[in-house]
Amino acid sequence: MYDKEMLKHVLSAYGPSGREETASEVIKSYVAPYADEVYNDRLGNLIAVKKGTSGKKIMFSAHMDQIGLCVVDIDEKGFLRVTNVGGVNPIISIAREVVFKNGTRGVTFFETEKGAKETTMATLFVDIGCESYEEAAAKVDIGDMCIFAGNFVEMGNKISSPYMDDRIACAALIEAFRTMKSEHDVYAVFTVQEEVGLRGAGPAAFAIEPDINISCDVCGMGDIPNCVRMSVKLGEGATVKAMDSSVIVPVKVREFLKNAADKRGIKWQNEILRSGGTDTGAAQRAGKGTFSGCVSIPTRYIHAPIETIDVRDYEAAVALLRAAAEEKELPRV
Amino acid sequence: MAYDKQMLKDILDAHGACGREKGVRDTIKAYIAPHADEVYRDAMGNLIAVKKGTSGKKIMFTVHMDQIGFLVRSIGEDGFVRLINQGCINSARCIAREIRFENGARGVTYFETADKTVLTAGITSQFVDVGASTKEEAEAIVKVGESAVFASDFVEMGSRIACGALDNRICCAAMVEMFRAMQSEHDVYAVFTVQEEEGMRGASPAAFGVKPDLNITVDVTGTGDIPGAEANDVVMGKGPAVKVKDMYITVPEEVIAFLENAAKKANIKYQYEFAPGYTDAGPVQRTGAGILSGGISVPLRYLHTPVETVDVRDYEETVRLLCAVVAEKELPQY
């Protein structure tokens, strides 16, 4: 049984890219009791360390930032004009509930006279119930960011919620970190600013100089009606990444993960993500380079506020991350 | 603010897509019955609450209680559920939504991404994920014909509220508030109509049965006070709108004058509505040998989405105007 309250808490913590402090505090509260050391680096990455005896370092990374909208202007009637933080579809963003860090709530709409076909971030706006610039500026400042609201919807084995990307992986890393027994130094790194270009993971990996990095993120799937073909299915296990836009995972790393899974009977699938990058790539090229791989949780409807996962895949990811940490031999050059 | 928030929330939350209004009918009935002499439903499913007067005249209010929604059209072998919409809903607004079925099941919507975009994926290229992997699993959750609506939150933003189904539950709640507070010499009929969103099907049979001296339809109306909106003088926070025209009615001058007069006497600010949509006011006008018919509308932004937004001040002034209308001794003459 997974820790549902922890998952809900982690899913709902505010933390758009570059504004991850609240999410970092929430995650810290869950990992600190199990860590020898917990700290934030200069970029804001949260790093929890559990010391081992082998002299080797294994790093796990899951990004804690989330996509959202940033206020670029407040007009004279109190409407907020916004731009995207990360990959946000402007049409999907219409008629949504949003929330700011200070609790201010609003709804989105667009300039209808131009028609939906011309909807871009420039014609989207946020209504926070204000009638003037002054009234709105008292609640929200230019540069403030909002995130999309939504519910935790349980549907059999599946759960739908905003921000499964990548809080489901943060929760998986928390669960694994709590229970893992490793001979190595384990670094659980909750990275910042992944959604705006994998900006946090590289500096963290540079500082840690791990023998191997395993990222944990979400990946797409091919089991919804009439979608682009992809072998990944919900409910068939965590994935072992072969490739995405940011990385080609070394064969040695993939074999390491597959063996760790097979030894323990953990269900896994092969994953090739046609488009989209992950911290896996940023960590691979940090410093003099490091072995880097990725375990993903298959997710439907990524970057919409109804991202959907299968609890069995989540549990498989937890088991696989723990298994990787418990392997005595790490991949060697 | 003094309005009955719990009552409004209960009425907003009740299920009532077109032709599937049982949930909302029961909810409204429970709230209005203590203030009515008689409450009954007709064959259409309209809920009618009556408060008797002494003048021998009848004033009727038509307030639709149905909401935009969906019916399950089919369930695929893959366990994905296909819907058909009820009422006018922009296809793109239907994508990536949480929906709630009448039986309590929940699901999320998406579209066929291989050859469609958010803009080209009509309702037939969309599907609901209810968490099932096979047809059998899905059929254990929902059946073909099951009714569904958008899930939404009750979002308070200063004097504003955002929620799905404010069209037209805000007016259903206003009618309950009117029944609680009103004084009238006339027989007052509050008719909560069915199937307005699919072509105003419930109001006319109800009017035929009631045969009122005057009908006032209470509904919502779009505003022109958002960025890049089509021209529309109605704004939020400036009071209820007196209907002059919509696509199915040009309101008789004597009815407009009657409403203006009632508002002025009670010192209520009002606006004028020229709406590009339709309401129950039109079909009622042409019922039987014809009925004097007009409308009072609550300004509303983002119509037919899960974030429909109203101003509580407009809601409260609408309740005051409704009370002022039934307090008038003389109804319009022709």
mmCIF file of N, CA and C in Angstrom, chain A residues 12 16 19 27 37-38 41 74 106 135 174 176 182 221 239 245 270 294 300 314 316 321-322 329:
data_model
loop_
_atom_site.group_PDB
_atom_site.id
_atom_site.type_symbol
_atom_site.label_atom_id
_atom_site.label_comp_id
_atom_site.label_asym_id
_atom_site.label_seq_id
_atom_site.Cartn_x
_atom_site.Cartn_y
_atom_site.Cartn_z
ATOM 1 N N SER A 12 0.133 18.529 -4.420
ATOM 2 C CA SER A 12 -0.557 19.818 -4.287
ATOM 3 C C SER A 12 0.362 20.958 -3.849
ATOM 4 N N PRO A 16 6.031 26.181 -9.269
ATOM 5 C CA PRO A 16 6.372 26.321 -10.686
ATOM 6 C C PRO A 16 7.878 26.549 -10.855
ATOM 7 N N ARG A 19 10.401 28.675 -8.774
ATOM 8 C CA ARG A 19 9.682 29.078 -7.551
ATOM 9 C C ARG A 19 9.324 27.817 -6.750
ATOM 10 N N ILE A 27 8.715 18.354 0.463
ATOM 11 C CA ILE A 27 9.474 17.123 0.201
ATOM 12 C C ILE A 27 10.505 16.892 1.308
ATOM 13 N N GLU A 37 21.832 13.849 5.878
ATOM 14 C CA GLU A 37 22.039 15.271 5.603
ATOM 15 C C GLU A 37 21.012 15.703 4.558
ATOM 16 N N VAL A 38 20.450 16.893 4.702
ATOM 17 C CA VAL A 38 19.539 17.446 3.697
ATOM 18 C C VAL A 38 19.901 18.905 3.493
ATOM 19 N N ASP A 41 21.011 23.475 -2.746
ATOM 20 C CA ASP A 41 22.175 24.132 -3.363
ATOM 21 C C ASP A 41 21.789 25.515 -3.872
ATOM 22 N N ILE A 74 -0.532 43.688 -15.844
ATOM 23 C CA ILE A 74 -1.860 43.795 -15.236
ATOM 24 C C ILE A 74 -2.541 44.954 -15.935
ATOM 25 N N GLY A 106 -8.007 32.329 -9.435
ATOM 26 C CA GLY A 106 -8.496 32.992 -10.636
ATOM 27 C C GLY A 106 -8.956 31.983 -11.663
ATOM 28 N N GLU A 135 -6.653 47.237 -7.642
ATOM 29 C CA GLU A 135 -7.225 46.121 -6.892
ATOM 30 C C GLU A 135 -6.462 44.820 -7.191
ATOM 31 N N ILE A 174 10.771 9.596 -2.771
ATOM 32 C CA ILE A 174 10.593 9.674 -1.306
ATOM 33 C C ILE A 174 10.353 8.272 -0.735
ATOM 34 N N ALA A 176 11.063 5.362 -2.039
ATOM 35 C CA ALA A 176 12.240 4.504 -2.189
ATOM 36 C C ALA A 176 13.305 4.886 -1.160
ATOM 37 N N SER A 182 21.327 0.628 1.256
ATOM 38 C CA SER A 182 22.361 0.669 0.228
ATOM 39 C C SER A 182 23.743 0.703 0.862
ATOM 40 N N MET A 221 2.756 7.225 -23.396
ATOM 41 C CA MET A 221 2.294 5.844 -23.555
ATOM 42 C C MET A 221 1.631 5.726 -24.919
ATOM 43 N N THR A 239 9.159 2.062 -16.523
ATOM 44 C CA THR A 239 9.933 1.893 -17.750
ATOM 45 C C THR A 239 11.419 2.089 -17.491
ATOM 46 N N SER A 245 14.677 13.000 -26.152
ATOM 47 C CA SER A 245 15.293 14.095 -26.913
ATOM 48 C C SER A 245 16.594 14.584 -26.286
ATOM 49 N N ASN A 270 10.355 -1.290 -21.867
ATOM 50 C CA ASN A 270 11.279 -0.418 -22.589
ATOM 51 C C ASN A 270 10.598 0.905 -22.909
ATOM 52 N N CYS A 294 17.367 6.320 -16.705
ATOM 53 C CA CYS A 294 16.087 6.871 -16.239
ATOM 54 C C CYS A 294 15.032 5.776 -16.081
ATOM 55 N N ARG A 300 -0.547 9.316 -18.919
ATOM 56 C CA ARG A 300 -1.424 9.797 -19.991
ATOM 57 C C ARG A 300 -1.690 11.289 -19.823
ATOM 58 N N TYR A 314 3.506 3.038 -10.459
ATOM 59 C CA TYR A 314 4.148 3.859 -9.421
ATOM 60 C C TYR A 314 4.868 2.960 -8.415
ATOM 61 N N ALA A 316 5.879 -0.061 -8.915
ATOM 62 C CA ALA A 316 7.004 -0.719 -9.591
ATOM 63 C C ALA A 316 8.207 0.226 -9.658
ATOM 64 N N LEU A 321 13.680 1.765 -8.132
ATOM 65 C CA LEU A 321 14.644 2.741 -7.600
ATOM 66 C C LEU A 321 15.357 2.150 -6.378
ATOM 67 N N ARG A 322 14.579 1.505 -5.529
ATOM 68 C CA ARG A 322 15.151 0.879 -4.334
ATOM 69 C C ARG A 322 16.114 -0.240 -4.733
ATOM 70 N N GLU A 329 27.129 -3.834 -7.183
ATOM 71 C CA GLU A 329 27.991 -3.403 -8.290
ATOM 72 C C GLU A 329 27.298 -2.341 -9.130
#
